Coordinates of C-alpha atoms and ligand atoms in Angstrom, one line a residue:
X16 CA 28.7 35.3 28.4
X17 CA 31.2 32.5 28.8
X18 CA 31.5 29.5 26.6
X19 CA 33.5 26.3 26.3
X20 CA 33.7 24.8 22.8
X21 CA 34.8 21.1 22.8
X22 CA 35.8 20.2 19.3
X23 CA 35.8 16.4 18.9
X24 CA 37.9 15.6 15.8
X25 CA 40.1 18.6 16.8
X26 CA 42.9 17.5 14.4
X27 CA 40.6 16.3 11.6
X28 CA 39.9 17.6 8.2
X29 CA 36.9 19.6 9.0
X30 CA 38.4 21.3 12.1
X31 CA 41.4 22.1 9.9
X32 CA 39.6 23.3 6.8
X33 CA 36.5 25.0 8.1
X34 CA 36.0 25.2 11.9
X35 CA 39.3 26.8 13.1
X36 CA 39.4 29.4 10.3
X37 CA 35.8 30.3 11.1
X38 CA 36.4 30.6 14.8
X39 CA 39.3 32.8 14.1
X40 CA 37.2 35.1 11.8
X41 CA 34.6 35.3 14.6
X42 CA 37.4 36.2 17.0
X43 CA 38.8 38.8 14.7
X44 CA 35.4 40.3 14.0
X45 CA 34.9 40.6 17.8
X46 CA 31.7 38.5 17.6
X47 CA 33.1 35.6 19.6
X48 CA 32.2 36.1 23.3
X49 CA 35.5 37.1 24.9
X50 CA 35.3 34.6 27.8
X51 CA 35.7 31.5 25.7
X52 CA 37.7 28.3 25.7
X53 CA 38.2 26.1 22.6
X54 CA 39.3 22.6 23.4
X55 CA 40.5 20.4 20.5
X56 CA 39.9 16.7 21.3
X57 CA 41.6 13.9 19.4
X58 CA 43.6 10.7 20.0
X59 CA 46.9 12.4 19.1
X60 CA 49.4 12.9 21.9
X61 CA 49.8 16.7 21.8
X62 CA 50.4 19.3 24.4
X63 CA 48.5 22.6 24.3
X64 CA 51.5 24.3 22.8
X65 CA 51.8 21.6 20.1
X66 CA 48.1 21.9 19.3
X67 CA 48.4 25.7 19.0
X68 CA 51.4 25.3 16.7
X69 CA 49.4 22.8 14.6
X70 CA 46.5 25.2 14.2
X71 CA 49.0 28.1 13.5
X72 CA 50.4 26.1 10.6
X73 CA 46.9 25.9 9.2
X74 CA 46.7 29.7 8.9
X75 CA 49.8 29.8 6.7
X76 CA 47.6 28.3 4.0
X77 CA 44.5 30.5 4.2
X78 CA 44.1 33.5 1.9
X79 CA 46.1 36.5 3.0
X80 CA 43.1 38.6 4.0
X81 CA 42.0 35.9 6.5
X82 CA 45.5 35.2 7.9
X83 CA 46.2 36.4 11.5
X84 CA 49.3 38.4 12.3
X85 CA 51.6 36.9 15.0
X86 CA 50.0 39.2 17.5
X87 CA 46.5 38.3 16.5
X88 CA 47.2 34.6 16.5
X89 CA 48.8 34.7 20.0
X90 CA 45.6 36.3 21.3
X91 CA 43.5 33.7 19.6
X92 CA 45.8 30.9 20.7
X93 CA 45.2 31.9 24.3
X94 CA 41.7 30.4 23.9
X95 CA 43.0 27.1 22.6
X96 CA 43.9 23.9 24.5
X97 CA 44.1 20.2 23.7
X98 CA 42.6 17.2 25.4
X99 CA 43.7 13.7 24.4
X100 CA 40.7 11.3 24.3
X101 CA 39.8 8.0 22.8
X102 CA 36.1 8.7 22.1
X103 CA 35.2 5.0 22.3
X104 CA 36.7 4.8 25.8
X105 CA 34.2 5.7 28.5
X106 CA 37.0 6.4 31.0
X107 CA 38.3 9.2 28.9
X108 CA 35.1 11.3 29.4
X109 CA 36.1 11.7 33.0
X110 CA 39.0 13.9 31.9
X111 CA 36.6 15.9 29.8
X112 CA 34.3 16.3 32.8
X113 CA 37.3 17.5 34.9
X114 CA 38.3 20.0 32.2
X115 CA 34.7 21.4 32.1
X116 CA 34.5 21.5 35.9
X117 CA 37.5 23.8 36.1
X118 CA 34.9 26.5 35.7
X119 CA 31.2 26.8 35.0
X120 CA 30.7 28.2 31.5
X121 CA 27.3 29.6 30.6
X122 CA 27.3 27.5 27.4
X123 CA 29.1 24.3 26.6
X124 CA 29.2 23.5 22.8
X125 CA 30.2 19.9 21.9
X126 CA 31.0 20.0 18.3
X127 CA 31.1 16.4 16.9
X128 CA 33.3 16.8 13.8
X129 CA 34.1 13.1 13.7
X130 CA 33.2 10.1 11.5
X131 CA 29.4 9.7 11.8
X132 CA 29.9 6.2 13.3
X133 CA 31.0 8.0 16.5
X134 CA 28.0 10.3 16.9
X135 CA 26.0 8.0 19.1
X136 CA 28.9 6.9 21.2
X137 CA 29.9 10.5 21.9
X138 CA 26.4 11.5 22.8
X139 CA 25.9 8.5 25.0
X140 CA 29.1 9.0 26.8
X141 CA 28.7 12.7 27.4
X142 CA 25.3 11.8 29.0
X143 CA 26.9 9.0 31.0
X144 CA 29.5 11.5 32.3
X145 CA 26.7 13.9 33.3
X146 CA 27.7 16.4 30.7
X147 CA 24.3 16.8 28.9
X148 CA 22.9 19.5 31.2
X149 CA 20.8 22.4 29.9
X150 CA 23.9 24.5 29.1
X151 CA 25.1 21.9 26.7
X152 CA 24.6 22.2 22.9
X153 CA 25.7 19.4 20.6
X154 CA 26.6 20.1 17.0
X155 CA 26.4 17.2 14.6
X156 CA 28.0 17.3 11.2
X157 CA 26.5 15.8 8.1
X158 CA 26.1 13.1 6.8
X159 CA 23.9 12.0 9.7
X160 CA 23.7 8.4 8.8
X161 CA 23.9 6.5 5.6
X162 CA 20.2 5.8 5.0
X163 CA 16.9 6.3 6.7
X164 CA 17.4 3.5 9.2
X165 CA 20.8 4.7 10.4
X166 CA 19.7 8.3 10.5
X167 CA 16.7 7.3 12.7
X168 CA 19.0 5.3 14.9
X169 CA 21.3 8.2 15.4
X170 CA 18.4 10.6 16.1
X171 CA 16.8 8.2 18.5
X172 CA 20.0 7.9 20.6
X173 CA 20.8 11.5 20.5
X174 CA 17.2 12.5 21.5
X175 CA 17.3 10.1 24.4
X176 CA 20.0 12.1 26.0
X177 CA 19.4 15.6 24.7
X178 CA 16.4 17.8 23.9
X179 CA 15.7 18.9 20.3
X180 CA 16.6 22.4 21.5
X181 CA 20.1 21.2 22.4
X182 CA 20.8 19.5 19.0
X183 CA 22.3 21.6 16.2
X184 CA 22.4 19.5 12.9
X185 CA 24.6 21.5 10.5
X186 CA 23.9 21.9 6.9
X187 CA 26.5 24.6 6.1
X188 CA 24.6 25.7 2.9
X189 CA 22.0 27.2 5.3
X190 CA 24.7 29.4 6.7
X191 CA 25.8 30.9 3.4
X192 CA 25.0 34.6 3.0
X193 CA 23.6 33.8 -0.5
X194 CA 21.1 31.3 0.9
X195 CA 20.0 33.7 3.6
X196 CA 19.5 36.2 0.8
X197 CA 17.3 33.8 -0.9
X198 CA 15.0 33.8 2.2
X199 CA 15.3 37.6 2.4
X200 CA 14.3 37.9 -1.3
X201 CA 11.3 35.7 -0.9
X202 CA 10.0 36.7 2.5
X203 CA 11.4 40.3 2.9
X204 CA 9.8 41.5 -0.4
X205 CA 6.3 41.2 -1.7
X206 CA 7.3 41.6 -5.3
X207 CA 7.9 37.9 -6.3
X208 CA 5.3 36.2 -4.1
X209 CA 2.3 36.6 -6.4
X210 CA 4.4 35.1 -9.2
X211 CA 5.9 32.3 -7.1
X212 CA 3.6 29.6 -8.3
X213 CA 2.6 27.2 -11.0
X214 CA 0.6 29.7 -13.0
X215 CA 3.7 31.8 -13.7
X216 CA 6.7 29.5 -13.3
X217 CA 7.5 26.9 -15.9
X218 CA 10.4 25.2 -14.2
X219 CA 13.1 25.6 -11.5
X220 CA 16.7 24.4 -11.8
X221 CA 19.1 24.0 -8.9
X222 CA 22.7 23.5 -9.9
X223 CA 25.6 22.9 -7.5
X224 CA 28.6 22.3 -9.7
X225 CA 32.1 21.8 -8.3
X226 CA 35.4 21.9 -10.0
X227 CA 37.1 20.0 -7.2
X228 CA 37.4 16.2 -7.3
X229 CA 37.3 14.1 -4.2
X230 CA 40.6 15.7 -2.9
X231 CA 41.9 13.7 0.1
X232 CA 38.5 12.2 0.9
X233 CA 38.5 9.3 -1.6
X234 CA 37.7 6.6 0.9
X235 CA 34.9 8.6 2.6
X236 CA 33.4 9.7 -0.7
X237 CA 33.5 6.3 -2.2
X238 CA 31.2 4.9 0.4
X239 CA 29.0 8.1 0.2
X240 CA 28.5 9.4 -3.3
X241 CA 26.9 12.6 -4.6
X242 CA 23.3 11.7 -3.7
X243 CA 24.2 11.3 0.0
X244 CA 26.9 13.9 0.1
X245 CA 25.0 16.8 -1.7
X246 CA 21.4 16.0 -2.7
X247 CA 20.0 14.5 0.5
X248 CA 21.0 17.7 2.4
X249 CA 22.3 20.8 0.6
X250 CA 20.3 20.5 -2.6
X251 CA 17.1 19.5 -0.9
X252 CA 17.5 22.4 1.6
X253 CA 17.8 24.8 -1.4
X254 CA 14.7 23.2 -2.9
X255 CA 12.9 23.8 0.4
X256 CA 14.0 27.4 0.5
X257 CA 12.7 28.0 -3.0
X258 CA 9.5 26.0 -2.7
X259 CA 8.3 26.5 0.9
X260 CA 5.3 28.6 2.0
X261 CA 6.0 31.8 3.8
X262 CA 6.6 30.9 7.5
X263 CA 4.3 32.6 10.1
X264 CA 7.4 34.1 11.7
X265 CA 11.1 33.8 11.7
X266 CA 11.4 31.3 14.6
X267 CA 13.2 28.1 14.0
X268 CA 10.2 25.8 14.2
X269 CA 8.1 28.0 12.0
X270 CA 10.7 27.8 9.3
X271 CA 11.4 24.1 9.8
X272 CA 7.7 23.3 9.7
X273 CA 7.4 24.8 6.3
X274 CA 10.5 23.1 4.9
X275 CA 9.2 19.8 6.3
X276 CA 5.9 20.2 4.3
X277 CA 7.9 20.6 1.1
X278 CA 9.9 17.5 1.7
X279 CA 6.6 15.6 2.5
X280 CA 5.1 16.9 -0.7
X281 CA 7.9 15.7 -3.0
X282 CA 6.5 13.3 -5.6
X283 CA 7.0 9.7 -4.6
X284 CA 9.2 7.7 -7.0
X285 CA 7.9 5.1 -9.3
X286 CA 9.9 2.5 -11.3
X287 CA 9.3 4.7 -14.3
X288 CA 10.4 8.0 -12.8
X289 CA 13.4 6.3 -11.2
X290 CA 14.6 5.2 -14.6
X291 CA 13.6 8.4 -16.6
X292 CA 14.1 11.2 -14.1
X293 CA 17.4 10.3 -12.3
X294 CA 20.8 10.3 -14.0
X295 CA 24.0 9.3 -12.2
X296 CA 27.5 9.9 -13.5
X297 CA 31.1 9.3 -12.6
X298 CA 33.9 11.4 -13.8
X299 CA 36.5 9.9 -16.1
X300 CA 39.9 11.4 -16.8
X301 CA 39.8 14.9 -18.4
X302 CA 41.2 18.4 -18.3
X303 CA 40.6 21.1 -15.8
X304 CA 42.0 24.6 -16.5
X305 CA 44.4 23.1 -19.1
X306 CA 45.7 20.4 -16.7
X307 CA 45.0 16.7 -17.1
X308 CA 43.2 15.2 -14.1
X309 CA 42.7 11.5 -13.3
X310 CA 39.5 9.6 -13.4
X311 CA 37.5 9.2 -10.2
X312 CA 38.4 5.5 -10.1
X313 CA 42.1 6.4 -10.1
X314 CA 41.8 8.7 -7.1
X315 CA 43.5 7.7 -3.9
X316 CA 41.2 5.7 -1.6
X317 CA 38.7 4.9 -4.3
X318 CA 37.9 1.4 -5.4
X319 CA 39.3 1.0 -9.0
X320 CA 36.0 -0.7 -9.8
X321 CA 33.9 1.8 -8.0
X322 CA 30.2 2.3 -8.9
X323 CA 29.9 5.4 -6.7
X324 CA 28.3 8.4 -8.4
X325 CA 30.1 11.8 -8.5
X326 CA 27.2 13.4 -10.4
X327 CA 23.5 13.3 -10.1
X328 CA 20.8 15.1 -12.1
X329 CA 17.1 14.5 -11.3
X330 CA 13.7 15.8 -11.9
X331 CA 11.0 16.0 -9.3
X332 CA 7.8 17.8 -8.4
X333 CA 6.4 19.3 -5.3
X334 CA 2.9 17.9 -5.2
X335 CA 0.8 20.7 -3.7
X336 CA -1.5 23.5 -4.9
X337 CA 1.3 26.0 -5.4
X338 CA 3.6 23.8 -7.5
X339 CA 1.7 20.9 -9.0
X340 CA 3.1 20.0 -12.4
X341 CA 6.1 22.4 -12.2
X342 CA 9.3 20.4 -12.7
X343 CA 12.2 21.0 -10.3
X344 CA 15.5 19.9 -11.6
X345 CA 18.5 19.3 -9.3
X346 CA 22.0 18.7 -10.6
X347 CA 25.2 18.4 -8.7
X348 CA 28.6 17.0 -9.5
X349 CA 32.3 17.0 -8.9
X350 CA 34.9 17.8 -11.6
X351 CA 32.5 19.8 -13.6
X352 CA 33.2 22.5 -16.2
X353 CA 32.9 25.4 -13.6
X354 CA 32.5 25.9 -9.9
X355 CA 29.0 27.4 -10.0
X356 CA 26.0 27.1 -7.7
X357 CA 22.8 28.8 -8.8
X358 CA 19.1 28.5 -8.9
X359 CA 17.3 29.4 -12.1
X360 CA 13.6 30.3 -12.0
X361 CA 12.2 30.1 -15.5
X362 CA 8.9 32.0 -15.8
X363 CA 6.3 31.1 -18.4
X364 CA 6.6 32.9 -21.8
X365 CA 4.3 35.8 -22.6
X366 CA 0.8 34.2 -23.4
X367 CA 0.4 36.1 -26.7
X368 CA 3.3 37.1 -28.9
X369 CA 3.3 40.5 -30.4
X370 CA 7.1 40.7 -30.6
X371 CA 9.6 38.3 -32.0
X372 CA 12.0 36.7 -29.6
X373 CA 15.6 36.0 -30.6
X374 CA 15.6 32.7 -32.5
X375 CA 19.1 31.8 -31.3
X376 CA 18.1 31.8 -27.7
X377 CA 14.3 31.6 -27.2
X378 CA 14.6 31.1 -23.4
X379 CA 16.7 34.1 -22.5
X380 CA 14.1 36.4 -21.1
X381 CA 11.6 35.8 -18.3
X382 CA 14.2 34.3 -15.9
X383 CA 15.4 35.0 -12.4
X384 CA 18.8 33.6 -11.6
X385 CA 19.8 33.4 -7.9
X386 CA 23.6 33.1 -7.8
X387 CA 24.9 31.3 -4.8
X388 CA 28.6 31.0 -5.5
X389 CA 31.2 32.0 -6.5
X390 CA 29.0 35.0 -7.3
X391 CA 26.4 36.0 -4.7
X392 CA 23.5 37.9 -6.2
X393 CA 20.5 38.1 -8.4
X394 CA 20.1 38.4 -12.2
X395 CA 16.7 39.2 -13.7
X396 CA 16.7 38.4 -17.4
X397 CA 14.2 40.3 -19.5
X398 CA 13.6 41.0 -23.1
X399 CA 13.8 44.6 -24.3
X400 CA 13.7 46.6 -27.4
X401 CA 17.4 47.5 -28.2
X402 CA 18.5 50.5 -30.1
X403 CA 19.0 48.6 -33.4
X404 CA 15.7 46.7 -33.1
X405 CA 13.6 48.9 -35.3
X406 CA 11.1 47.0 -37.4
X407 CA 11.9 47.0 -41.1
X408 CA 9.5 47.9 -43.9
X409 CA 7.6 45.5 -46.1
X410 CA 5.7 42.3 -45.5
X411 CA 6.6 40.3 -42.3
X412 CA 9.1 43.0 -41.3
X413 CA 6.9 45.0 -39.1
X414 CA 7.3 42.9 -35.9
X415 CA 10.3 44.0 -33.9
X416 CA 12.6 41.4 -32.5
X417 CA 13.5 41.8 -28.8
X418 CA 16.9 41.6 -27.3
X419 CA 17.9 40.0 -24.0
X420 CA 19.0 42.3 -21.2
X421 CA 19.6 41.7 -17.5
X422 CA 19.4 43.4 -14.2
X423 CA 22.4 42.3 -12.2
X424 CA 22.7 42.6 -8.4
X425 CA 26.0 41.7 -6.9
X426 CA 25.7 41.3 -3.2
X427 CA 29.4 41.1 -2.6
X428 CA 29.9 44.5 -4.2
X429 CA 27.0 46.0 -2.5
X430 CA 27.7 44.7 1.0
X431 CA 31.4 44.0 0.8
X432 CA 33.1 40.7 0.5
X433 CA 34.0 40.6 4.2
X434 CA 30.6 39.2 5.0
X435 CA 30.3 36.5 7.7
X436 CA 31.0 33.1 6.2
X437 CA 28.8 30.0 6.6
X438 CA 30.7 28.3 9.4
X439 CA 31.4 31.5 11.3
X440 CA 27.7 32.4 11.2
X441 CA 26.6 28.9 12.2
X442 CA 29.1 28.6 15.1
X443 CA 28.0 32.0 16.5
X444 CA 24.4 30.8 16.2
X445 CA 25.2 27.7 18.2
X446 CA 26.8 29.7 20.9
X447 CA 23.8 32.1 21.0
X448 CA 21.3 29.2 20.9
X449 CA 19.7 30.1 17.5
X450 CA 18.3 27.1 15.7
X451 CA 16.9 28.8 12.6
X452 CA 19.6 27.6 10.3
X453 CA 19.9 24.1 11.6
X454 CA 18.0 21.0 10.5
X455 CA 15.4 19.3 12.6
X456 CA 15.4 15.5 12.8
X457 CA 12.0 15.1 11.0
X458 CA 13.2 17.2 8.1
X459 CA 16.3 15.1 7.9
X460 CA 14.4 11.8 8.1
X461 CA 12.0 12.9 5.4
X462 CA 14.9 13.8 3.1
X463 CA 16.4 10.3 3.6
X464 CA 13.0 8.7 3.0
X465 CA 12.8 10.5 -0.3
X466 CA 16.3 9.6 -1.5
X467 CA 16.2 6.0 -0.4
X468 CA 14.3 4.6 -3.3
X469 CA 17.0 6.1 -5.6
X470 CA 19.7 4.3 -3.6
X471 CA 17.7 1.1 -3.6
X472 CA 17.2 1.2 -7.4
X473 CA 20.9 1.8 -8.0
X474 CA 21.8 -1.1 -5.6
X475 CA 19.5 -3.4 -7.5
X476 CA 20.7 -2.4 -11.0
X477 CA 23.6 -4.0 -12.8
X478 CA 24.3 -0.7 -14.6
X479 CA 27.1 1.6 -13.7
X480 CA 27.0 5.4 -13.4
X481 CA 27.5 7.1 -16.8
X482 CA 31.0 8.3 -17.4
X483 CA 31.6 12.0 -18.1
X484 CA 35.0 13.6 -18.8
X485 CA 36.3 15.7 -16.0
X486 CA 35.8 19.4 -16.9
X487 CA 32.4 19.0 -18.6
X488 CA 28.8 19.4 -17.5
X489 CA 28.2 15.7 -16.8
X490 CA 26.8 12.9 -18.9
X491 CA 24.7 13.8 -21.9
X492 CA 21.8 11.8 -20.4
X493 CA 21.3 14.7 -18.0
X494 CA 20.7 17.0 -21.0
X495 CA 18.4 14.4 -22.6
X496 CA 16.4 14.2 -19.4
X497 CA 15.6 17.9 -19.3
X498 CA 15.2 18.0 -23.1
X499 CA 12.3 15.6 -22.8
X500 CA 10.3 18.4 -21.1
X501 CA 11.5 20.8 -23.9
X502 CA 13.8 22.7 -21.4
X503 CA 17.5 22.9 -21.2
X504 CA 20.2 23.6 -18.6
X505 CA 21.3 27.2 -18.5
X506 CA 24.6 26.7 -20.2
X507 CA 22.9 24.9 -23.1
X508 CA 20.1 27.3 -23.8
Ligands
BG6_617 C1 30.2 19.3 1.7 C2 30.5 18.0 0.8 O1 29.1 19.1 2.5 O2 30.0 20.3 0.8 C3 31.7 18.2 -0.1 O3 30.8 16.9 1.7 C4 31.5 19.4 -0.9 O4 31.9 17.1 -0.9 C5 31.1 20.6 -0.1 O5 32.6 19.7 -1.6 C6 30.7 21.8 -0.9 O6 30.6 22.9 -0.1 P1 30.9 24.4 -0.7 O7 30.6 25.3 0.4 O8 32.3 24.4 -1.1 O9 29.9 24.5 -1.9

C-alpha cells in the first residue's frame, strides 16, 4: 500500500515533539508501509535537504533507545520532503495538488497539526483544490474549538467537505497502551463486570497529574486552561472508558455509541454543584525536585494577571442505572507533586465486619488501581491476615486486625517497554483507516456541552483560581471537596 502524509504545521511544536519521532518509530518497527512519502508543510523557506536536517536535529534530543543511527536516519529521510505553503492562501494549495499528482497514492493523510483557527481554512481549501477524494483522511488535533459553538462550527465545515469516515479527531490518550489495556481489562475479562456497578463500587477517582509547567506554550495555554486542555478531552475519555456499557462489538461506532451515552448521562450542573463540586487552581512559585520554579503568572507568554486555571478537580455522577449515586472525581493539574496518571476504583467495604481493619488507613483494601503512567499496570489492593496478625488473648483481643496487601501487575515488565507509543499507534491507525481510537463529532460536542457551564460560571465570577505551590497536590479545597463525601484522594488516605 502506498501513502502520502501531508503534515501541516511541519515545523511546529507537535510535529517536532510527537509526530516525527512517532513516524520514525513506526518506520523502525517496519510497520509504516514502505511506499510512503511524508511532506512537511509550513511557511518557512526550506529546501527538502534543510527540512531533513531540521528533523535530524530533533532526534539528537530523543532518548538514546529511540534515536536513529546515521544509516537509519538516511533511510527514513528518503521519505521526507518539504513544501512551503501559506495555509491561508488558496493559491498555495495548487502546489500541494501538483505534489500529490506526481503519483496516485492509495491513501492521502492530511495531518492538520496547526493552530485550531486554521482547521476550517485547511479543510475548505483542500476541498476547493479537489483534494478531498475518498482516499483522503484528515487528522485534526485537539483542542477542536474553544467552546461548544466553535466546536460545532468546525465540525460543520469539516463535515461539509469530508465524510465522518474520513475525519480522524485525535485524543492521544486513547492511543496509550495503558488506556487500551483498560478496555482489555473491562471487555476482555468477565471477572470485573459483575462488580462494575453502583452496588459494589463506592467511588471512582481519575487523576492526571503532571510535573511539567506550561513549558514553551504559555501563550496558548493562557487562552486555554486545564479544563479545555485536559478535562474536556483526555479526562472525559477516561471516564467514558471506565463508565461505558460493554459495546456490542469492537467496531468504531459501537464503541463511540457507548461513550456518547456516558457523556449524555453526566449529571447536569446546577449553581450549587458548580460552586461545591468544582475547584480550580493556579500554581504559584514552588519547588520541583529540589529546584525553585516560577509561578504560572511569571511564565513566558502568560498574562501576569492571568485567571487561567492550571488545576481542576471536580465531582460528577453518571446518571444511569449502573452508576446512579456513585461519585466520579476528576483531577488534573500542572506542576503537581508527581507525574502520575491513574484511575482508582474504590469498592464498597465489607457489609459486616468480623475483622478489624488497620485504623491508620481504613481505605487501603477493596481497591483497584489502574496505573496509566509513568507505570502501566494494575494494582489490586486487598486486606489479608499477615503472619504477625494473631489475635491476642483476653477481652476485646480476639478479633484479628487485617493487613493491606496488593497484587501488582506491571505491563511494561510483562510485555516489554518497547510497546507501540500513542502517536505511533494512532498514525498507523489513520493510514490503515481504523477509527476505533478516534473521537466522533457528537462525542466531542457532548463533552463541550458538559464543560461549558463550568466555563460560564468562571467567566461570570469575580473570584480567581485558588493558588497552590508548585510541587504539591493542588489547592486544599480539592481535598475538602472529596472529604465532604467522606472520601480522600489516594495520596491522602
Ligand atoms: C496534551 C496537553 O493534550 O496532553 C498538554 O495539551 C499535556 O498540556 C499533555 O501536557 C499530556 O500528555 P501526556 O501524554 O504527557 O500525559
